[in-house]
mmCIF file of C-alpha atoms in Angstrom:
data_model
loop_
_atom_site.group_PDB
_atom_site.id
_atom_site.type_symbol
_atom_site.label_atom_id
_atom_site.label_comp_id
_atom_site.label_asym_id
_atom_site.label_seq_id
_atom_site.Cartn_x
_atom_site.Cartn_y
_atom_site.Cartn_z
ATOM 1 C CA MET A 17 -2.714 -39.122 37.842
ATOM 2 C CA SER A 18 -3.200 -35.332 37.676
ATOM 3 C CA ASP A 19 -0.179 -33.043 37.855
ATOM 4 C CA ILE A 20 -2.182 -30.228 39.464
ATOM 5 C CA GLN A 21 0.085 -28.481 41.970
ATOM 6 C CA LEU A 22 -0.864 -26.012 44.659
ATOM 7 C CA THR A 23 1.378 -22.964 44.566
ATOM 8 C CA SER A 24 1.777 -19.854 46.661
ATOM 9 C CA ALA A 25 3.854 -16.694 46.787
ATOM 10 C CA PRO A 26 7.553 -17.651 47.139
ATOM 11 C CA ILE A 27 7.985 -16.206 50.633
ATOM 12 C CA THR A 28 10.704 -18.602 51.800
ATOM 13 C CA LEU A 29 14.082 -19.356 50.245
ATOM 14 C CA ASP A 30 12.954 -22.886 49.350
ATOM 15 C CA GLN A 31 9.847 -21.550 47.626
ATOM 16 C CA TRP A 32 11.899 -18.867 45.901
ATOM 17 C CA ARG A 33 14.282 -21.483 44.527
ATOM 18 C CA ARG A 34 11.326 -23.445 43.156
ATOM 19 C CA PHE A 35 10.041 -20.229 41.587
ATOM 20 C CA MET A 36 13.454 -19.612 39.999
ATOM 21 C CA ALA A 37 13.427 -23.131 38.543
ATOM 22 C CA TYR A 38 9.871 -22.823 37.229
ATOM 23 C CA GLU A 39 9.294 -22.820 33.472
ATOM 24 C CA PRO A 40 5.884 -21.992 31.950
ATOM 25 C CA VAL A 41 4.082 -24.986 30.488
ATOM 26 C CA ILE A 42 4.160 -24.997 26.695
ATOM 27 C CA VAL A 43 2.081 -27.460 24.702
ATOM 28 C CA ASP A 44 1.678 -27.660 20.951
ATOM 29 C CA ALA A 45 -1.916 -27.590 19.755
ATOM 30 C CA LEU A 46 -2.752 -30.826 17.972
ATOM 31 C CA SER A 47 -4.711 -30.926 14.764
ATOM 32 C CA PRO A 48 -8.322 -32.193 14.832
ATOM 33 C CA GLU A 49 -7.134 -35.396 13.129
ATOM 34 C CA GLN A 50 -4.492 -35.969 15.810
ATOM 35 C CA VAL A 51 -7.033 -35.360 18.573
ATOM 36 C CA GLU A 52 -9.416 -37.887 16.996
ATOM 37 C CA ARG A 53 -6.765 -40.569 17.278
ATOM 38 C CA LEU A 54 -6.207 -40.015 21.033
ATOM 39 C CA THR A 55 -7.486 -42.554 23.531
ATOM 40 C CA HIS A 56 -9.815 -41.324 26.290
ATOM 41 C CA GLU A 57 -6.936 -41.224 28.768
ATOM 42 C CA GLU A 58 -4.695 -39.403 26.294
ATOM 43 C CA ALA A 59 -7.448 -36.894 25.557
ATOM 44 C CA GLU A 60 -7.901 -36.191 29.278
ATOM 45 C CA ARG A 61 -4.154 -35.775 29.705
ATOM 46 C CA TYR A 62 -4.042 -33.430 26.702
ATOM 47 C CA LEU A 63 -6.896 -31.404 28.211
ATOM 48 C CA GLU A 64 -4.994 -31.083 31.504
ATOM 49 C CA LEU A 65 -1.769 -30.093 29.735
ATOM 50 C CA ARG A 66 -3.560 -27.360 27.788
ATOM 51 C CA ALA A 67 -5.241 -26.113 30.959
ATOM 52 C CA ALA A 68 -1.821 -26.002 32.653
ATOM 53 C CA ALA A 69 -0.448 -24.002 29.708
ATOM 54 C CA ILE A 70 -3.340 -21.536 29.928
ATOM 55 C CA ASN A 71 -2.795 -21.154 33.677
ATOM 56 C CA SER A 72 1.003 -20.862 33.474
ATOM 57 C CA HIS A 73 2.681 -18.054 35.357
ATOM 58 C CA ASP A 74 4.084 -15.823 32.663
ATOM 59 C CA VAL A 75 4.984 -12.158 32.495
ATOM 60 C CA LEU A 76 3.401 -9.849 29.946
ATOM 61 C CA LEU A 77 6.115 -7.496 28.709
ATOM 62 C CA THR A 78 4.080 -4.301 28.636
ATOM 63 C CA PRO A 79 5.516 -0.808 28.021
ATOM 64 C CA ASP A 80 4.940 -0.082 31.713
ATOM 65 C CA LEU A 81 7.032 -3.104 32.676
ATOM 66 C CA ASP A 82 9.751 -1.951 30.269
ATOM 67 C CA ARG A 83 9.859 1.408 32.063
ATOM 68 C CA LEU A 84 9.934 -0.334 35.434
ATOM 69 C CA GLU A 85 12.815 -2.574 34.335
ATOM 70 C CA ARG A 86 14.821 0.456 33.263
ATOM 71 C CA GLN A 87 14.211 2.218 36.574
ATOM 72 C CA PHE A 88 15.221 -0.959 38.398
ATOM 73 C CA ARG A 89 18.488 -1.136 36.443
ATOM 74 C CA VAL A 90 19.214 2.477 37.434
ATOM 75 C CA HIS A 91 18.683 1.581 41.093
ATOM 76 C CA ARG A 92 20.862 -1.518 40.806
ATOM 77 C CA LEU A 93 23.700 0.608 39.486
ATOM 78 C CA GLY A 94 23.066 3.122 42.263
ATOM 79 C CA ALA A 95 23.572 0.387 44.844
ATOM 80 C CA HIS A 96 27.112 -0.437 43.637
ATOM 81 C CA GLY A 97 30.155 0.650 45.557
ATOM 82 C CA PRO A 98 30.722 1.466 49.232
ATOM 83 C CA GLN A 99 28.085 3.735 50.731
ATOM 84 C CA PHE A 100 28.073 5.130 54.234
ATOM 85 C CA GLY A 101 24.451 6.184 54.359
ATOM 86 C CA PRO A 102 21.085 4.626 53.482
ATOM 87 C CA ARG A 103 20.800 3.341 49.921
ATOM 88 C CA GLN A 104 18.058 4.726 47.724
ATOM 89 C CA SER A 105 15.176 2.278 47.673
ATOM 90 C CA MET A 106 12.394 1.742 45.175
ATOM 91 C CA ALA A 107 8.633 1.292 45.497
ATOM 92 C CA VAL A 108 5.986 -0.040 43.123
ATOM 93 C CA SER A 109 2.494 1.250 43.791
ATOM 94 C CA GLY A 110 -0.918 0.937 42.192
ATOM 95 C CA ALA A 111 -4.460 -0.307 42.641
ATOM 96 C CA GLN A 112 -5.160 -4.004 43.110
ATOM 97 C CA ARG A 113 -4.953 -6.382 40.124
ATOM 98 C CA LEU A 114 -2.494 -4.251 38.157
ATOM 99 C CA GLY A 115 0.327 -6.796 38.319
ATOM 100 C CA LYS A 116 2.511 -5.221 41.017
ATOM 101 C CA SER A 117 3.551 -8.484 42.667
ATOM 102 C CA THR A 118 4.054 -10.178 39.301
ATOM 103 C CA ALA A 119 6.297 -7.286 38.222
ATOM 104 C CA ALA A 120 8.260 -7.451 41.497
ATOM 105 C CA LEU A 121 8.790 -11.203 41.140
ATOM 106 C CA HIS A 122 9.944 -10.614 37.572
ATOM 107 C CA LEU A 123 12.493 -8.027 38.737
ATOM 108 C CA GLY A 124 13.656 -10.341 41.510
ATOM 109 C CA LYS A 125 14.169 -13.157 39.037
ATOM 110 C CA LEU A 126 16.093 -10.917 36.624
ATOM 111 C CA HIS A 127 18.297 -9.744 39.496
ATOM 112 C CA GLU A 128 19.065 -13.281 40.634
ATOM 113 C CA ILE A 129 19.867 -14.476 37.115
ATOM 114 C CA THR A 130 22.172 -11.485 36.582
ATOM 115 C CA GLU A 131 23.990 -11.938 39.886
ATOM 116 C CA ARG A 132 24.460 -15.681 39.454
ATOM 117 C CA LYS A 133 25.886 -15.176 35.957
ATOM 118 C CA LYS A 134 28.201 -12.438 37.196
ATOM 119 C CA THR A 135 29.529 -14.394 40.167
ATOM 120 C CA GLY A 136 29.314 -17.914 38.788
ATOM 121 C CA CYS A 137 27.653 -19.007 42.048
ATOM 122 C CA ALA A 138 25.044 -21.723 41.537
ATOM 123 C CA GLY A 139 24.690 -23.188 45.026
ATOM 124 C CA THR A 140 22.219 -22.668 47.861
ATOM 125 C CA ASP A 141 24.806 -20.720 49.857
ATOM 126 C CA PHE A 142 24.151 -17.747 47.549
ATOM 127 C CA ALA A 143 20.783 -15.940 47.578
ATOM 128 C CA PRO A 144 20.851 -12.607 45.713
ATOM 129 C CA THR A 145 17.091 -12.070 46.107
ATOM 130 C CA LEU A 146 14.829 -12.346 49.138
ATOM 131 C CA TYR A 147 11.049 -11.969 48.816
ATOM 132 C CA LEU A 148 8.557 -11.697 51.653
ATOM 133 C CA SER A 149 5.072 -10.432 52.398
ATOM 134 C CA THR A 150 4.418 -7.932 55.195
ATOM 135 C CA PRO A 151 2.207 -9.570 57.851
ATOM 136 C CA PRO A 152 -1.066 -7.739 58.661
ATOM 137 C CA GLY A 153 -0.929 -5.676 61.833
ATOM 138 C CA ALA A 154 2.846 -6.061 61.971
ATOM 139 C CA THR A 155 4.739 -5.383 65.182
ATOM 140 C CA PRO A 156 8.538 -5.118 65.266
ATOM 141 C CA LYS A 157 8.827 -8.755 66.305
ATOM 142 C CA THR A 158 6.303 -10.176 63.800
ATOM 143 C CA LEU A 159 7.896 -8.150 61.002
ATOM 144 C CA MET A 160 11.413 -9.371 61.768
ATOM 145 C CA SER A 161 10.022 -12.870 62.304
ATOM 146 C CA ALA A 162 8.689 -12.683 58.728
ATOM 147 C CA PHE A 163 12.228 -11.966 57.527
ATOM 148 C CA ALA A 164 13.485 -14.895 59.597
ATOM 149 C CA ALA A 165 10.786 -17.187 58.181
ATOM 150 C CA ALA A 166 11.742 -16.149 54.649
ATOM 151 C CA LEU A 167 15.271 -17.327 55.449
ATOM 152 C CA ASN A 168 14.022 -20.550 57.091
ATOM 153 C CA LEU A 169 15.412 -19.397 60.447
ATOM 154 C CA PRO A 170 13.733 -20.695 63.615
ATOM 155 C CA VAL A 171 12.243 -18.081 65.950
ATOM 156 C CA HIS A 172 11.685 -18.924 69.601
ATOM 157 C CA VAL A 173 9.111 -17.371 71.884
ATOM 158 C CA ARG A 174 11.754 -15.795 74.105
ATOM 159 C CA ASP A 175 13.709 -14.272 71.204
ATOM 160 C CA THR A 176 13.706 -10.494 71.241
ATOM 161 C CA THR A 177 13.297 -8.321 68.161
ATOM 162 C CA GLU A 178 16.958 -7.362 68.353
ATOM 163 C CA THR A 179 18.052 -11.004 68.598
ATOM 164 C CA ILE A 180 15.990 -11.934 65.534
ATOM 165 C CA THR A 181 17.216 -8.881 63.619
ATOM 166 C CA ALA A 182 20.880 -9.618 64.345
ATOM 167 C CA GLN A 183 20.462 -13.213 63.192
ATOM 168 C CA VAL A 184 18.702 -12.113 59.976
ATOM 169 C CA VAL A 185 21.397 -9.515 59.221
ATOM 170 C CA ASP A 186 24.148 -12.108 59.671
ATOM 171 C CA VAL A 187 22.454 -14.667 57.427
ATOM 172 C CA LEU A 188 21.736 -12.113 54.716
ATOM 173 C CA ALA A 189 25.415 -11.164 54.740
ATOM 174 C CA SER A 190 26.485 -14.805 54.484
ATOM 175 C CA LEU A 191 24.114 -15.320 51.524
ATOM 176 C CA SER A 192 25.254 -12.091 49.799
ATOM 177 C CA THR A 193 21.651 -10.951 49.452
ATOM 178 C CA SER A 194 21.560 -7.715 47.474
ATOM 179 C CA LEU A 195 17.824 -7.307 46.721
ATOM 180 C CA ILE A 196 15.027 -7.520 49.297
ATOM 181 C CA ILE A 197 11.444 -7.336 48.027
ATOM 182 C CA VAL A 198 8.889 -6.411 50.677
ATOM 183 C CA ASP A 199 5.374 -6.968 49.326
ATOM 184 C CA GLU A 200 2.031 -5.870 50.824
ATOM 185 C CA VAL A 201 3.796 -3.021 52.602
ATOM 186 C CA GLN A 202 0.457 -1.212 53.026
ATOM 187 C CA ASN A 203 -0.040 -3.622 55.954
ATOM 188 C CA LEU A 204 2.324 -1.474 58.038
ATOM 189 C CA ARG A 205 -0.129 0.629 60.048
ATOM 190 C CA THR A 206 2.052 3.352 61.498
ATOM 191 C CA ARG A 207 -0.891 5.304 62.940
ATOM 192 C CA ALA A 208 -1.010 2.581 65.603
ATOM 193 C CA GLN A 209 1.932 2.473 68.009
ATOM 194 C CA SER A 210 2.807 -1.149 67.216
ATOM 195 C CA GLY A 211 2.880 -0.380 63.486
ATOM 196 C CA LEU A 212 4.936 2.755 64.062
ATOM 197 C CA ASP A 213 7.440 0.710 66.043
ATOM 198 C CA ALA A 214 7.495 -1.896 63.240
ATOM 199 C CA ALA A 215 8.238 0.786 60.638
ATOM 200 C CA SER A 216 11.022 2.150 62.848
ATOM 201 C CA ALA A 217 12.449 -1.362 63.111
ATOM 202 C CA LEU A 218 12.292 -1.684 59.319
ATOM 203 C CA LYS A 219 14.101 1.636 58.843
ATOM 204 C CA ALA A 220 16.836 0.576 61.284
ATOM 205 C CA PHE A 221 17.076 -2.795 59.527
ATOM 206 C CA MET A 222 17.548 -1.057 56.156
ATOM 207 C CA ASP A 223 20.494 0.832 57.613
ATOM 208 C CA ARG A 224 22.192 -2.433 58.592
ATOM 209 C CA VAL A 225 21.722 -4.365 55.335
ATOM 210 C CA PRO A 226 23.697 -3.370 52.205
ATOM 211 C CA ALA A 227 20.882 -4.315 49.839
ATOM 212 C CA LEU A 228 18.447 -2.598 47.509
ATOM 213 C CA PHE A 229 14.952 -2.635 49.017
ATOM 214 C CA LEU A 230 11.945 -2.871 46.711
ATOM 215 C CA PHE A 231 8.632 -2.056 48.410
ATOM 216 C CA VAL A 232 5.392 -3.184 46.779
ATOM 217 C CA GLY A 233 1.864 -2.355 47.795
ATOM 218 C CA VAL A 234 -1.553 -0.889 47.128
ATOM 219 C CA ASP A 235 -1.777 2.905 46.753
ATOM 220 C CA LEU A 236 1.479 3.463 48.625
ATOM 221 C CA PRO A 237 1.458 7.304 48.468
ATOM 222 C CA ASP A 238 -1.646 7.177 50.699
ATOM 223 C CA SER A 239 -0.398 4.315 52.873
ATOM 224 C CA ASP A 240 0.688 4.789 56.466
ATOM 225 C CA LEU A 241 4.352 4.154 55.675
ATOM 226 C CA PHE A 242 4.572 6.978 53.127
ATOM 227 C CA ALA A 243 1.851 9.331 54.374
ATOM 228 C CA GLY A 244 1.718 8.651 58.106
ATOM 229 C CA PRO A 245 3.886 9.649 61.073
ATOM 230 C CA MET A 246 7.091 8.210 59.558
ATOM 231 C CA SER A 247 6.505 9.527 56.047
ATOM 232 C CA ALA A 248 9.137 12.286 56.234
ATOM 233 C CA GLN A 249 11.792 9.691 57.083
ATOM 234 C CA MET A 250 10.781 7.298 54.301
ATOM 235 C CA GLN A 251 9.873 9.575 51.399
ATOM 236 C CA GLY A 252 13.427 10.763 50.765
ATOM 237 C CA ARG A 253 14.731 7.194 50.760
ATOM 238 C CA VAL A 254 12.379 5.914 48.064
ATOM 239 C CA THR A 255 11.574 6.605 44.431
ATOM 240 C CA MET A 256 8.023 5.628 43.482
ATOM 241 C CA HIS A 257 6.940 3.844 40.318
ATOM 242 C CA TYR A 258 3.205 3.903 39.623
ATOM 243 C CA LEU A 259 1.429 1.119 37.778
ATOM 244 C CA LYS A 260 -1.718 2.556 36.228
ATOM 245 C CA PRO A 261 -4.773 1.014 34.577
ATOM 246 C CA MET A 262 -4.320 0.828 30.826
ATOM 247 C CA SER A 263 -6.135 3.452 28.785
ATOM 248 C CA ARG A 264 -7.717 3.482 25.330
ATOM 249 C CA GLY A 265 -7.849 7.251 25.094
ATOM 250 C CA THR A 266 -5.320 7.703 22.276
ATOM 251 C CA GLN A 267 -4.404 5.554 19.300
ATOM 252 C CA GLU A 268 -1.112 4.701 20.998
ATOM 253 C CA ASP A 269 -3.049 3.605 24.107
ATOM 254 C CA ARG A 270 -5.377 1.458 22.013
ATOM 255 C CA ASP A 271 -2.452 -0.129 20.202
ATOM 256 C CA GLU A 272 -0.790 -0.975 23.537
ATOM 257 C CA TRP A 273 -4.022 -2.487 24.867
ATOM 258 C CA ASP A 274 -4.548 -4.551 21.712
ATOM 259 C CA SER A 275 -0.923 -5.731 21.843
ATOM 260 C CA LEU A 276 -1.508 -6.947 25.393
ATOM 261 C CA ILE A 277 -4.568 -8.917 24.276
ATOM 262 C CA ASP A 278 -2.568 -10.342 21.366
ATOM 263 C CA LEU A 279 0.185 -11.492 23.763
ATOM 264 C CA LEU A 280 -2.385 -13.342 25.856
ATOM 265 C CA GLU A 281 -3.967 -14.821 22.747
ATOM 266 C CA GLU A 282 -0.625 -16.102 21.419
ATOM 267 C CA SER A 283 -0.133 -18.134 24.597
ATOM 268 C CA LEU A 284 -3.441 -19.992 24.223
ATOM 269 C CA PRO A 285 -3.081 -23.583 22.971
ATOM 270 C CA LEU A 286 -6.238 -23.411 20.827
ATOM 271 C CA MET A 287 -6.119 -25.078 17.424
ATOM 272 C CA SER A 288 -8.233 -22.560 15.483
ATOM 273 C CA GLN A 289 -7.450 -19.211 17.140
ATOM 274 C CA PRO A 290 -6.525 -16.719 14.376
ATOM 275 C CA ALA A 291 -3.863 -14.179 15.313
ATOM 276 C CA GLY A 292 -5.428 -10.874 16.366
ATOM 277 C CA HIS A 293 -8.940 -12.352 16.427
ATOM 278 C CA LEU A 294 -9.664 -11.517 20.049
ATOM 279 C CA SER A 295 -8.431 -7.906 19.934
ATOM 280 C CA SER A 296 -10.294 -7.226 16.679
ATOM 281 C CA GLN A 297 -13.546 -8.549 18.136
ATOM 282 C CA ALA A 298 -13.447 -7.728 21.822
ATOM 283 C CA SER A 299 -10.885 -4.995 22.550
ATOM 284 C CA GLU A 300 -13.380 -2.365 23.690
ATOM 285 C CA PHE A 301 -15.491 -4.874 25.629
ATOM 286 C CA LEU A 302 -12.456 -6.301 27.440
ATOM 287 C CA HIS A 303 -11.311 -2.811 28.390
ATOM 288 C CA ALA A 304 -14.668 -1.983 29.976
ATOM 289 C CA ALA A 305 -15.264 -5.452 31.446
ATOM 290 C CA THR A 306 -11.936 -5.706 33.272
ATOM 291 C CA GLY A 307 -11.704 -2.224 34.749
ATOM 292 C CA ARG A 308 -8.542 -1.704 32.642
ATOM 293 C CA SER A 309 -6.695 -4.139 34.918
ATOM 294 C CA ILE A 310 -4.061 -6.497 33.526
ATOM 295 C CA GLY A 311 -4.806 -9.074 36.226
ATOM 296 C CA SER A 312 -8.530 -9.019 35.509
ATOM 297 C CA LEU A 313 -7.896 -9.171 31.747
ATOM 298 C CA ARG A 314 -5.691 -12.220 32.215
ATOM 299 C CA THR A 315 -8.337 -13.890 34.398
ATOM 300 C CA LEU A 316 -11.185 -13.237 31.945
ATOM 301 C CA VAL A 317 -9.251 -14.456 28.892
ATOM 302 C CA ARG A 318 -8.122 -17.559 30.777
ATOM 303 C CA MET A 319 -11.666 -18.318 31.940
ATOM 304 C CA ALA A 320 -12.916 -18.000 28.357
ATOM 305 C CA ALA A 321 -10.143 -20.265 27.076
ATOM 306 C CA LEU A 322 -10.752 -22.901 29.752
ATOM 307 C CA GLY A 323 -14.456 -22.785 28.959
ATOM 308 C CA ALA A 324 -13.613 -23.305 25.289
ATOM 309 C CA LEU A 325 -11.649 -26.440 26.191
ATOM 310 C CA ILE A 326 -14.586 -27.827 28.154
ATOM 311 C CA ASP A 327 -17.024 -27.033 25.336
ATOM 312 C CA GLY A 328 -14.776 -28.559 22.695
ATOM 313 C CA LYS A 329 -14.180 -25.240 20.938
ATOM 314 C CA GLU A 330 -10.833 -24.197 19.553
ATOM 315 C CA THR A 331 -11.285 -20.441 19.385
ATOM 316 C CA ILE A 332 -12.522 -17.598 21.578
ATOM 317 C CA GLY A 333 -13.950 -14.249 20.546
ATOM 318 C CA LEU A 334 -16.405 -11.653 21.795
ATOM 319 C CA ARG A 335 -19.148 -14.156 22.586
ATOM 320 C CA GLU A 336 -16.850 -16.347 24.673
ATOM 321 C CA VAL A 337 -15.370 -13.537 26.774
ATOM 322 C CA LYS A 338 -18.830 -12.028 27.300
ATOM 323 C CA THR A 339 -20.129 -15.286 28.782
ATOM 324 C CA ALA A 340 -16.989 -16.120 30.784
ATOM 325 C CA HIS A 341 -16.859 -15.361 34.495
ATOM 326 C CA ARG A 342 -14.657 -12.457 35.554
ATOM 327 C CA ASP A 343 -13.284 -11.655 38.979
ATOM 328 C CA TYR A 344 -15.617 -9.748 41.298
ATOM 329 C CA ARG A 345 -13.422 -6.638 41.360
ATOM 330 C CA ALA A 346 -13.704 -6.400 37.587
ATOM 331 C CA GLU A 347 -17.509 -6.712 37.879
ATOM 332 C CA LEU A 348 -17.617 -3.819 40.325
ATOM 333 C CA ALA A 349 -15.286 -1.703 38.171
ATOM 334 C CA ALA A 350 -17.389 -2.348 35.067
ATOM 335 C CA LYS A 351 -20.589 -1.375 36.910
ATOM 336 C CA GLU A 352 -18.976 1.814 38.195
ATOM 337 C CA GLU A 353 -17.740 2.725 34.716
ATOM 338 C CA HIS A 354 -21.203 2.082 33.267
ATOM 339 C CA LEU A 355 -22.808 4.332 35.894
ATOM 340 C CA THR A 356 -20.240 7.056 35.189
ATOM 341 C CA GLN A 357 -20.897 6.939 31.452
ATOM 342 C CA THR A 358 -24.667 6.958 32.051
ATOM 343 C CA ARG A 359 -24.399 10.073 34.212
ATOM 344 C CA GLN A 360 -22.161 11.808 31.672
ATOM 345 C CA HIS A 361 -24.581 11.162 28.818
ATOM 346 C CA SER A 362 -27.853 11.723 30.678
ATOM 347 C CA PRO A 363 -30.008 14.598 29.250
ATOM 348 C CA GLY A 364 -30.425 16.176 32.651
ATOM 349 C CA ARG A 365 -26.654 16.442 33.107
ATOM 350 C CA SER A 366 -26.218 17.952 29.640
ATOM 351 C CA ASP A 367 -28.993 20.486 30.293
ATOM 352 C CA ALA A 368 -27.438 21.396 33.621
ATOM 353 C CA ARG A 369 -24.092 22.046 31.916
ATOM 354 C CA SER A 370 -25.752 24.162 29.258
ATOM 355 C CA SER A 371 -27.551 26.234 31.868
ATOM 356 C CA ALA A 372 -24.299 26.765 33.726
#
């Protein structure tokens, strides 16, 4: 029987608790002699276990994540003590596939572990962290209903926004929730009246909950919440952390990129993968092929490793990552980068610059 499990973002307390209990799958790579002695069923099980290890949810401790952790610790300290005005919130912004949600979940997990150790509370009546995703086209009621759903609270058709909000505030207080992560916040469209009302409801909600808010979304400085009609009210409440695509412009940048590849490589349960093999062979290709995105890099390396399992190989290098499928966004980014480089190096462009 396969142990394949369908997972999703932990947007309810029950799902969050399962996320907190989750441990990445670790499997020791067997030697060729040990594999030869496996029965067919054992070999299939071993294949599934290695695939599960390759697909495990793990966090790559990049320098950018280190900086984000430090900023988060500063904000946590800033939330201590009685305050009679809005607490300073935090936002994580960047393009898609840069690991924003993964980073936010990591911070939420660190916060929960810290708070549970500090208080000694281990039961379900304590929930230091709440995570939810902003519904598309949010209205005040659908937004507050999302908070209620995250807390497993029933919402009835006749419930008003204020009724739902009051119930959510009370439950958050009873659970001693001190961190609220609001993902996909770019879905708040404040240029429409319903979205503007939803953002106003969120601002009022923040004033009633003594918790640190962490907003996560795509290109937040250009989003409606931080650049639209309510921007003046939100900008002063939030400090922005930007996740950026990884560069190879300097030697330090190249070393950081190669270290990231090495971290991914170390997690692969392949019997014959030499340390540093992938970065030494394919660093430049992976940078161009993934659009400098951590998410796309992870996907491409995983696809190559899974393909190696199917083909009976125990190592991946340049050839394997070149033939592996990448996500469509990475394909588009690679094509755009190729076109840019072609234009920059075309004779006509050089002549035009010389003439100028």
